[in-house]
mmCIF file of N, CA and C and ligand atoms in Angstrom:
data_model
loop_
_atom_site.group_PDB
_atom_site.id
_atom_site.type_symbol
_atom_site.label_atom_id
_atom_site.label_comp_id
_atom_site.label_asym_id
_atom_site.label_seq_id
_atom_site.Cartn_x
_atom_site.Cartn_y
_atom_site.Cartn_z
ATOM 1 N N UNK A 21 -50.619 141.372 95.145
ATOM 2 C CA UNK A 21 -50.893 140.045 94.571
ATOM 3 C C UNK A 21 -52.273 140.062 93.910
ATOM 4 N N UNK A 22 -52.135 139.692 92.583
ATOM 5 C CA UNK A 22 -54.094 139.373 92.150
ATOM 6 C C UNK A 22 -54.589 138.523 92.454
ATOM 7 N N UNK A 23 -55.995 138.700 92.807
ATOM 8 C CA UNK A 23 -56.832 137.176 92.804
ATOM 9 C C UNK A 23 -56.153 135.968 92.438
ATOM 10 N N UNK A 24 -55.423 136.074 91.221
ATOM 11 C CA UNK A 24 -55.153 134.474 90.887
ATOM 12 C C UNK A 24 -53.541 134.239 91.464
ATOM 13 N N UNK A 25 -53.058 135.103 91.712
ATOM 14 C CA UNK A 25 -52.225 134.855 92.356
ATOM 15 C C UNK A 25 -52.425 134.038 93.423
ATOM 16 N N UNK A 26 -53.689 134.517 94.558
ATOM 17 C CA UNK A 26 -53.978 134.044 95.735
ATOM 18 C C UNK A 26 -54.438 132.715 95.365
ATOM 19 N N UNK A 27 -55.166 132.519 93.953
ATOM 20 C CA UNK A 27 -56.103 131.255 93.567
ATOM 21 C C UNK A 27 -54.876 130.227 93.778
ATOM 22 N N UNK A 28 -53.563 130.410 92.892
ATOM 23 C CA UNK A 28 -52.204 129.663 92.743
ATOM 24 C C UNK A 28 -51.622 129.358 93.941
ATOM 25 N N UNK A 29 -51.631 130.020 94.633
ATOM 26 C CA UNK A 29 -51.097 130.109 96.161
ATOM 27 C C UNK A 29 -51.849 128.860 97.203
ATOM 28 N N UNK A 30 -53.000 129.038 96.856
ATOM 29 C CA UNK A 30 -54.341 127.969 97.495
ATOM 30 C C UNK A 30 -54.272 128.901 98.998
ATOM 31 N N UNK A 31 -54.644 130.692 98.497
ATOM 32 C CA UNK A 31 -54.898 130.937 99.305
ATOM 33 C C UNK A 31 -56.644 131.506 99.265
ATOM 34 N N UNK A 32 -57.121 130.903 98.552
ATOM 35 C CA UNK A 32 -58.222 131.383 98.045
ATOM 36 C C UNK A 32 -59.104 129.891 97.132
ATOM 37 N N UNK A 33 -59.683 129.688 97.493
ATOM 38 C CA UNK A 33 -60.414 128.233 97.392
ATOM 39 C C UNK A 33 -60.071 128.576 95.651
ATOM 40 N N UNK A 34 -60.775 126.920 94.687
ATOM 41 C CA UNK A 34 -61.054 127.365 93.284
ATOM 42 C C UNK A 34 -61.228 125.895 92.871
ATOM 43 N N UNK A 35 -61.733 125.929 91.691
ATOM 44 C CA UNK A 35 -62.542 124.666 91.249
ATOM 45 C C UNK A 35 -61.324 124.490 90.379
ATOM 46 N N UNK A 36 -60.380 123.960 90.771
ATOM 47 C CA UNK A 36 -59.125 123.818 89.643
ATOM 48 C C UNK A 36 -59.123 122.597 88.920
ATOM 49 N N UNK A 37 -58.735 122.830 87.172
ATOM 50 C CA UNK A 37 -59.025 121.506 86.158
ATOM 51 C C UNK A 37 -57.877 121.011 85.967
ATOM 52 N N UNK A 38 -56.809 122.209 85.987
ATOM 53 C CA UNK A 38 -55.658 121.901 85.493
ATOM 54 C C UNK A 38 -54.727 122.723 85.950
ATOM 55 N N UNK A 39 -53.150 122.307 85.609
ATOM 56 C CA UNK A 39 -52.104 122.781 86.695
ATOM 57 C C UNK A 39 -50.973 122.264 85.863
ATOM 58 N N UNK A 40 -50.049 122.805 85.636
ATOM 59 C CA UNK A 40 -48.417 122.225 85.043
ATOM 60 C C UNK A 40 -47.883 123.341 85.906
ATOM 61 N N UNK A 41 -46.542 123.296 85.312
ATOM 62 C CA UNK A 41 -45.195 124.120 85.603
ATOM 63 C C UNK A 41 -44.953 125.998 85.664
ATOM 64 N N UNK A 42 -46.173 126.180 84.247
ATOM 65 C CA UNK A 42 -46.243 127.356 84.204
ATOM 66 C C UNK A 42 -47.647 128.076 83.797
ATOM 67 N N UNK A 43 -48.614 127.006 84.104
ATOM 68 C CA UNK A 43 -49.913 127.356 83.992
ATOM 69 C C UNK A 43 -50.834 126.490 84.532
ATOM 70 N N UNK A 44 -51.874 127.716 85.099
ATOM 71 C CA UNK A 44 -53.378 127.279 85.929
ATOM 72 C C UNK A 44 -54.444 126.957 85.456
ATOM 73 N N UNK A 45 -55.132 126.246 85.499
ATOM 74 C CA UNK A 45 -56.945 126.798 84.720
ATOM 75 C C UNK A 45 -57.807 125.972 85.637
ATOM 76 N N UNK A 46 -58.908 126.833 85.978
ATOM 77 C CA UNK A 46 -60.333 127.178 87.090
ATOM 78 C C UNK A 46 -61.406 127.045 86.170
ATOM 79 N N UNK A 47 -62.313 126.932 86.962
ATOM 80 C CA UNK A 47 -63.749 127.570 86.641
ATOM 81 C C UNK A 47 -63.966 128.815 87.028
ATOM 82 N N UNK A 48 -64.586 129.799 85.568
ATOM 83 C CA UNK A 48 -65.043 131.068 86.178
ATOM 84 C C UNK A 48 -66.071 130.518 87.870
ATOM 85 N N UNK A 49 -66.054 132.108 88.139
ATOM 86 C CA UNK A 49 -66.900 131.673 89.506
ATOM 87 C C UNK A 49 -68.383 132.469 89.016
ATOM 88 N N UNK A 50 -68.443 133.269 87.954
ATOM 89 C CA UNK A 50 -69.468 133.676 87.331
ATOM 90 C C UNK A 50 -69.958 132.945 85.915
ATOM 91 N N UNK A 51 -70.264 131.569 85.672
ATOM 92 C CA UNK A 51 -70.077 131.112 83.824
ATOM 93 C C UNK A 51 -70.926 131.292 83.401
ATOM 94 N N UNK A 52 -70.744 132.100 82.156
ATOM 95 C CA UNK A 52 -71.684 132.711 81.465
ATOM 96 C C UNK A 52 -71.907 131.682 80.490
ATOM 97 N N UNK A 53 -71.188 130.174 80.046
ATOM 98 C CA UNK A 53 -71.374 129.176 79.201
ATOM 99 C C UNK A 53 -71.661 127.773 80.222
ATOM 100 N N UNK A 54 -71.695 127.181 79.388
ATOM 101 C CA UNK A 54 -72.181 125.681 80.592
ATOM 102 C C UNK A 54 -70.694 125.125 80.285
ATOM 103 N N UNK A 55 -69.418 125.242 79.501
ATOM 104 C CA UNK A 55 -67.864 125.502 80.024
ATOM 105 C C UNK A 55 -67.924 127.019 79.934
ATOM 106 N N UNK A 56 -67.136 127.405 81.551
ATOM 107 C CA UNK A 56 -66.487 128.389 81.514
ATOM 108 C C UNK A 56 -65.128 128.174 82.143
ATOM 109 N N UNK A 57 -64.070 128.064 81.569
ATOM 110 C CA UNK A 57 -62.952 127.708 82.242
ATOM 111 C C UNK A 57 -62.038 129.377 82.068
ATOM 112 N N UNK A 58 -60.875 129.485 83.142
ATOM 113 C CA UNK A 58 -59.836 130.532 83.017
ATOM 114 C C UNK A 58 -58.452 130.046 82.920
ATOM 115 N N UNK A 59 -57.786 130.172 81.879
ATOM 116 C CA UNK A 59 -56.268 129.622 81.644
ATOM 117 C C UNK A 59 -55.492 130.999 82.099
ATOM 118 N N UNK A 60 -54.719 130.618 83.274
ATOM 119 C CA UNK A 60 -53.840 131.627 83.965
ATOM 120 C C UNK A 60 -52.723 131.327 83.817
ATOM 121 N N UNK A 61 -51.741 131.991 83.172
ATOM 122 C CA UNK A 61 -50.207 131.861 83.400
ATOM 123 C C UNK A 61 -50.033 132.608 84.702
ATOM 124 N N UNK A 62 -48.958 131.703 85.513
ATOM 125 C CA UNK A 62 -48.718 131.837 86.975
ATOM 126 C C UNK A 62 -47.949 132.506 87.218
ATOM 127 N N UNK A 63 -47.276 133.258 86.192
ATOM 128 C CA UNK A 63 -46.425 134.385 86.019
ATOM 129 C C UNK A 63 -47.767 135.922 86.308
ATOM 130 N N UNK A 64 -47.266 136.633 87.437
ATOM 131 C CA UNK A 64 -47.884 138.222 87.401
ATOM 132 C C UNK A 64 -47.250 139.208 86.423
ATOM 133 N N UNK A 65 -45.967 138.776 85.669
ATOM 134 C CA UNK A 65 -45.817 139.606 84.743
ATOM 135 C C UNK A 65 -46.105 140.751 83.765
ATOM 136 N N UNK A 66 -47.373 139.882 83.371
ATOM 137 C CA UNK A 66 -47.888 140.376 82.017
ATOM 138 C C UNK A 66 -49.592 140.344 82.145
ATOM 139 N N UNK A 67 -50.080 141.804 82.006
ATOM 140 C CA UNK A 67 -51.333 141.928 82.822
ATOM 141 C C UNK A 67 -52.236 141.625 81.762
ATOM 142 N N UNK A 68 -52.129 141.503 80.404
ATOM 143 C CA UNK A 68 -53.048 141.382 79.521
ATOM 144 C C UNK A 68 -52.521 140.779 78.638
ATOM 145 N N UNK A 69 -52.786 140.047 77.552
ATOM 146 C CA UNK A 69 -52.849 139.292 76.080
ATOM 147 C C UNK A 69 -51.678 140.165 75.548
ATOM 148 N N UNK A 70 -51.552 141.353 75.189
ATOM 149 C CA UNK A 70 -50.997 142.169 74.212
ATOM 150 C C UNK A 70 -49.612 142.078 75.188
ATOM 151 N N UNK A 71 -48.960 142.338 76.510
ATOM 152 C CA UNK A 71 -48.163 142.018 76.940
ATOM 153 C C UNK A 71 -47.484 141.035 77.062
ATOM 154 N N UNK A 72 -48.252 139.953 77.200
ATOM 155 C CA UNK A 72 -47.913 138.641 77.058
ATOM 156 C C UNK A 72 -47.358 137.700 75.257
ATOM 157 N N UNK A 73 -48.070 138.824 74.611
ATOM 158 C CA UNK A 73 -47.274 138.140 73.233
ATOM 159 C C UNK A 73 -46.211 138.679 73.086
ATOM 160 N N UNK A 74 -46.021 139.974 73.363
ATOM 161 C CA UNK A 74 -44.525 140.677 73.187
ATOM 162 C C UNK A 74 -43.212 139.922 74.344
ATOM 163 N N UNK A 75 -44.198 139.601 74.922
ATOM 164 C CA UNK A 75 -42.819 139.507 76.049
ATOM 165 C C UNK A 75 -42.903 137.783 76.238
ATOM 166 N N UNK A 76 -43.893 136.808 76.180
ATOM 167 C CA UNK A 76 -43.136 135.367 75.934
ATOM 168 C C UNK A 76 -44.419 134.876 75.078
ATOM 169 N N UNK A 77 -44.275 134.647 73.753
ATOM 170 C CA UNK A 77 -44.999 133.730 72.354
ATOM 171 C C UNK A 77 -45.390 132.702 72.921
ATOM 172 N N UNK A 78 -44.246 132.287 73.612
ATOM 173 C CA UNK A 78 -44.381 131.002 74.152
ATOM 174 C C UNK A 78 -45.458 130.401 75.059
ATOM 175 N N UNK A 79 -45.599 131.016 75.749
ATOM 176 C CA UNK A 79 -46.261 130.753 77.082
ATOM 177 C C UNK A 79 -48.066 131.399 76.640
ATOM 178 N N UNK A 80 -47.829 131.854 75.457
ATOM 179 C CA UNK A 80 -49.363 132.550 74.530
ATOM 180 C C UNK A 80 -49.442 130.804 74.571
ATOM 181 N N UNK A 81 -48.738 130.505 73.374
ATOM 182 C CA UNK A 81 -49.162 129.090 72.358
ATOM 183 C C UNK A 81 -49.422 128.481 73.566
ATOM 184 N N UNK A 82 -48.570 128.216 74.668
ATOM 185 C CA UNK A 82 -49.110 126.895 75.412
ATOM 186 C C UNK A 82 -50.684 127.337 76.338
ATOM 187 N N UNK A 83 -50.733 128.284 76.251
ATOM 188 C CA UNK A 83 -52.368 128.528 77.022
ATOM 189 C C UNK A 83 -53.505 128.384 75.675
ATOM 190 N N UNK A 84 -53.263 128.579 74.803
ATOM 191 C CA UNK A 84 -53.841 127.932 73.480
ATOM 192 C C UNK A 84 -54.301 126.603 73.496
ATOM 193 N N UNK A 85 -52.638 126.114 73.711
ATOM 194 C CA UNK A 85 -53.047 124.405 73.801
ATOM 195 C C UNK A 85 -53.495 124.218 74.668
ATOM 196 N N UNK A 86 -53.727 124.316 76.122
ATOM 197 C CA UNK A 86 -54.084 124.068 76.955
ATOM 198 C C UNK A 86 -55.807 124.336 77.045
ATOM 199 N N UNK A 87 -56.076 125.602 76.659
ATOM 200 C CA UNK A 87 -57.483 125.464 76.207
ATOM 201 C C UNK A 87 -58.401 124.654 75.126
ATOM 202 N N UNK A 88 -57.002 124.238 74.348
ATOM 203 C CA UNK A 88 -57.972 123.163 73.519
ATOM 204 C C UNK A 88 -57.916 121.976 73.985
ATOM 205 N N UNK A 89 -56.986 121.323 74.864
ATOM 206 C CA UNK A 89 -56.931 120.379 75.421
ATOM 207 C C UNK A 89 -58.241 120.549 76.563
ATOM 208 N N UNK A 90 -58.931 121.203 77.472
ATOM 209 C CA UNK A 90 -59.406 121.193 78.226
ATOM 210 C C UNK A 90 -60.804 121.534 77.270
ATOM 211 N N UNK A 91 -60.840 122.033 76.211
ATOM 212 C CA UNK A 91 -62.433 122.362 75.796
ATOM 213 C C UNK A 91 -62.521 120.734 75.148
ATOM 214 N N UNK A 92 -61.777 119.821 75.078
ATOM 215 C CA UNK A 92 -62.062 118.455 74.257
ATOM 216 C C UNK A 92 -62.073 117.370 75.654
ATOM 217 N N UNK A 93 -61.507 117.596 76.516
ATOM 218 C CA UNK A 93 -61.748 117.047 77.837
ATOM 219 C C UNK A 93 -63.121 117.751 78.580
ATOM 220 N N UNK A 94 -63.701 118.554 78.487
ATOM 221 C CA UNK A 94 -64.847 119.167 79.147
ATOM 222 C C UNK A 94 -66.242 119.033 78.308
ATOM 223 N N UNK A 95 -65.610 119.650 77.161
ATOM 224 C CA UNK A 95 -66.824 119.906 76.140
ATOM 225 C C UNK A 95 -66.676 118.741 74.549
ATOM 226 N N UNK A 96 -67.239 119.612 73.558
ATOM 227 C CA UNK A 96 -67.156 118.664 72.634
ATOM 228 C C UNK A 96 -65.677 119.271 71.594
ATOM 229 N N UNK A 97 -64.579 120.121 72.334
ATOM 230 C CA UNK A 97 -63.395 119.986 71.824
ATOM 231 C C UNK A 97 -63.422 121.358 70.700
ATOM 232 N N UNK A 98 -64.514 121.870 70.555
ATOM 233 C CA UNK A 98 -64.924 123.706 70.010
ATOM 234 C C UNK A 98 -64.938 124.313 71.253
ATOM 235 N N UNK A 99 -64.486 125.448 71.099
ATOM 236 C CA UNK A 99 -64.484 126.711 72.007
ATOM 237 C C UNK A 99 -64.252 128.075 71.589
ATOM 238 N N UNK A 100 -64.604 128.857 72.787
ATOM 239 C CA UNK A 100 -64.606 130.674 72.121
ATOM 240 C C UNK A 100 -63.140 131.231 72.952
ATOM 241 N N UNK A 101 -62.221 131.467 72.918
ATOM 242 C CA UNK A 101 -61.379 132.419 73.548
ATOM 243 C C UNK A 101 -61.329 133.524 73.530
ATOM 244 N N UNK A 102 -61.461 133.865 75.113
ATOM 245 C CA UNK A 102 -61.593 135.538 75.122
ATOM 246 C C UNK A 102 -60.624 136.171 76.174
ATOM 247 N N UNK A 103 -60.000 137.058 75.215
ATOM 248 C CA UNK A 103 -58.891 137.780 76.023
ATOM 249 C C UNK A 103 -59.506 139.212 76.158
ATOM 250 N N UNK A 104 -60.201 139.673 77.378
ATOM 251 C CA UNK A 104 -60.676 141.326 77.231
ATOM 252 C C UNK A 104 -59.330 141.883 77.866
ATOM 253 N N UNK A 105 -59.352 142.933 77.229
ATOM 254 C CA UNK A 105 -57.983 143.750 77.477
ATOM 255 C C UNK A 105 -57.954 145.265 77.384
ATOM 256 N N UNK A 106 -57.915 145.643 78.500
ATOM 257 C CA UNK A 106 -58.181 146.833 78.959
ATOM 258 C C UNK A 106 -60.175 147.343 79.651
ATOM 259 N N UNK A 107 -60.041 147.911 80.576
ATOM 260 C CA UNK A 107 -61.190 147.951 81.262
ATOM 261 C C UNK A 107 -62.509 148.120 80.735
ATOM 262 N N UNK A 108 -62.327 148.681 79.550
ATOM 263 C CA UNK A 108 -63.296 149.269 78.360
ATOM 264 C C UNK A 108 -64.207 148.416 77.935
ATOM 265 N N UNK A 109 -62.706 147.181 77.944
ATOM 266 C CA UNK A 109 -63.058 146.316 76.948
ATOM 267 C C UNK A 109 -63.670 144.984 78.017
ATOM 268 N N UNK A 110 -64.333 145.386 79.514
ATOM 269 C CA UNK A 110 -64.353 143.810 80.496
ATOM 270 C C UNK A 110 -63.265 143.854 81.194
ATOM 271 N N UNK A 111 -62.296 144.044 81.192
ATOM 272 C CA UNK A 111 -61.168 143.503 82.279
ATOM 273 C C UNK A 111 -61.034 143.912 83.337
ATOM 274 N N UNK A 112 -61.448 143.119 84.318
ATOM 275 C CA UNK A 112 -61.490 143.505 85.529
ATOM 276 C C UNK A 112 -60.312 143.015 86.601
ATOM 277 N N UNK A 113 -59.464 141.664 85.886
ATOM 278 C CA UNK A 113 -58.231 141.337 86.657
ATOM 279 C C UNK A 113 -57.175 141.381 85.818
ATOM 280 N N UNK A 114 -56.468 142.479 86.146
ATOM 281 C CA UNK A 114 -54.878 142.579 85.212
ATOM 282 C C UNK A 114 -54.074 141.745 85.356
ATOM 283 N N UNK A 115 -54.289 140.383 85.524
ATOM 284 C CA UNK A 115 -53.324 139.563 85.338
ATOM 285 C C UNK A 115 -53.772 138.493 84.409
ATOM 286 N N UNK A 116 -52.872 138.418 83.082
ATOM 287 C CA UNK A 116 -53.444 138.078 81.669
ATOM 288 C C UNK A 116 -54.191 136.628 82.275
ATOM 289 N N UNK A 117 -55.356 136.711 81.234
ATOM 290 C CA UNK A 117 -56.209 134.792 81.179
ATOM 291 C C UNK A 117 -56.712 135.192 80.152
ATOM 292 N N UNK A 118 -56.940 133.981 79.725
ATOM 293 C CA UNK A 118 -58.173 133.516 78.550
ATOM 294 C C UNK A 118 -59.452 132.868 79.342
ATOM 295 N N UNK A 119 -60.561 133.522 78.911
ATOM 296 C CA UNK A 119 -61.834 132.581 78.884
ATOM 297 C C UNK A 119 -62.187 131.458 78.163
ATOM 298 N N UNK A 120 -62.050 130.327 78.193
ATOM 299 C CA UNK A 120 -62.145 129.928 77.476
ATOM 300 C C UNK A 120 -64.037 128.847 77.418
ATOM 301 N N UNK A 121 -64.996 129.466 76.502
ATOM 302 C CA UNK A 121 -66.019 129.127 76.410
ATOM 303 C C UNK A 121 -66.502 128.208 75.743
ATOM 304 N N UNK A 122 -67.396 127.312 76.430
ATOM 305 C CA UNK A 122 -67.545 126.034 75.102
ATOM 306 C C UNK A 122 -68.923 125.583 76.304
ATOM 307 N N UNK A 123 -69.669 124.545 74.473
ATOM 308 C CA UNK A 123 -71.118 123.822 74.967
ATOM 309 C C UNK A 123 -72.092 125.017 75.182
ATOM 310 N N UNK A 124 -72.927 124.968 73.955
ATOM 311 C CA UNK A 124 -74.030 125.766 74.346
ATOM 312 C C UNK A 124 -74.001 127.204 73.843
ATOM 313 N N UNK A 125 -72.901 127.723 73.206
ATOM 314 C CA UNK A 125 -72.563 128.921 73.637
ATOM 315 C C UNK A 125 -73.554 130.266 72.774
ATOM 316 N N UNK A 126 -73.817 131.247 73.363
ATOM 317 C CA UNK A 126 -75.107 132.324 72.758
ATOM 318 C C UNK A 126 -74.616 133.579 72.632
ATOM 319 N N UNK A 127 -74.727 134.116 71.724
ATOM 320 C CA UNK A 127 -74.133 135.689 71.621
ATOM 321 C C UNK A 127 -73.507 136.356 72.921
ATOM 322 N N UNK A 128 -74.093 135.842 73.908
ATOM 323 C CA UNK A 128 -73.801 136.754 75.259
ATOM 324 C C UNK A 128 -72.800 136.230 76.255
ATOM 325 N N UNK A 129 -72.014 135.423 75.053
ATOM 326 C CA UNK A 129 -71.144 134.377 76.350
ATOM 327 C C UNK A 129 -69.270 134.576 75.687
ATOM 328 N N UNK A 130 -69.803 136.564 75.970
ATOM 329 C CA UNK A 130 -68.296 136.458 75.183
ATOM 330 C C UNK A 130 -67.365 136.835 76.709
ATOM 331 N N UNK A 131 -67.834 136.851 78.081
ATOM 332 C CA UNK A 131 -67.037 137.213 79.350
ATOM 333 C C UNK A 131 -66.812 138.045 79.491
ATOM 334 N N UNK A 132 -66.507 138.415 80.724
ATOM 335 C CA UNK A 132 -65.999 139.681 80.924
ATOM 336 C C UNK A 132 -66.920 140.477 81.059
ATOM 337 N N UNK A 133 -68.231 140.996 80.694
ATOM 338 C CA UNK A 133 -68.865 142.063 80.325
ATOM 339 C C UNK A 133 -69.702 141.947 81.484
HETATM 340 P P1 AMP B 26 -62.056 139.703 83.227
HETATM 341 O O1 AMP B 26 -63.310 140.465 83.569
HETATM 342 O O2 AMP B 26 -61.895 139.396 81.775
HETATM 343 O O3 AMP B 26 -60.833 140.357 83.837
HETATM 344 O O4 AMP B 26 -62.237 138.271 83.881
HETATM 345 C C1 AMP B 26 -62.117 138.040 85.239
HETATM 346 C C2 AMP B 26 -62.947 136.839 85.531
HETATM 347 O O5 AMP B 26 -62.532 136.297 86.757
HETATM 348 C C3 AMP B 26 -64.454 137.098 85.632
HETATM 349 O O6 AMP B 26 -65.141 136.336 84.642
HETATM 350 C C4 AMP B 26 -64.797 136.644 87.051
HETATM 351 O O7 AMP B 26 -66.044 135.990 87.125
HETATM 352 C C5 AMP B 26 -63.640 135.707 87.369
HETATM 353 N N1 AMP B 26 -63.309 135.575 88.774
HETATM 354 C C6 AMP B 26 -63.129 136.568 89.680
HETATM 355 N N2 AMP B 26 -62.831 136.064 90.886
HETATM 356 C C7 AMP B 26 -62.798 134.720 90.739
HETATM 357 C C8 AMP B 26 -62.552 133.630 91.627
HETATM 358 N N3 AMP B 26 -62.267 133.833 92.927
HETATM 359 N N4 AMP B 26 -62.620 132.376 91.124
HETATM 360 C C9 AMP B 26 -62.921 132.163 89.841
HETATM 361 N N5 AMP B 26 -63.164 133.149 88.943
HETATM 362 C C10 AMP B 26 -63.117 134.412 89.396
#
């Protein structure tokens, strides 16, 4: 099970914003922006971005919307999305999220790193 698995489970505390049918979103527990939110599909399926578009579009677009809905409820409705993908690149939990960054944001608030 990953971390967010356990986060979904509520076996593992989390500052949760939001919640539907087939998606989560937290506060990083590290924010590198003054928003740092994580949009989790609650599916373990698909461990990264590039898996997740091949295998449901769908469930991409609605973590899209969902981050813009939550960067206009949090922040001033601009945000950075960051999908790191593959270890190289930041990824440290293989189970796909977006960062989604907003308010304030400085060269160094791309996550992950
Ligand atoms: P990545 O490095 O792109 O895989 O992103 C994983 C993110 O998960 C990092 O920004 C971590 O700070 C965050 N993270 C890890 N554990 C937790 C947790 N228990 N609650 C909230 N965020 C977490």
């Amino acid at each position: 099970m990953s971390i967010f698995s356990a986060i979904i489970a509520r076996e593992i505390p989390a500052d949760i914003v939001f919640e539907s049918e087939r998606i989560i979103a937290f506060r990083d527990i590290a924010p590198r922006a003054p928003m740092h939110l994580l949009v989790v599909p609650k599916t373990e399926d698909y461990a990264n971005v590039v898996e997740l578009s091949a295998g449901d579009p769908e469930l991409l677009a609605e973590m899209v919307a969902v981050a813009q809905d939550l960067a206009s409820e949090h922040a001033d409705g601009e945000f950075r999305l960051v999908f790191n993908t593959g270890a190289n690149a930041g990824q440290s939990v293989f189970h796909v999220h977006a960062h989604v960054l907003a308010g304030g944001l400085t060269e160094g608030s791309l996550g992950g790193e």
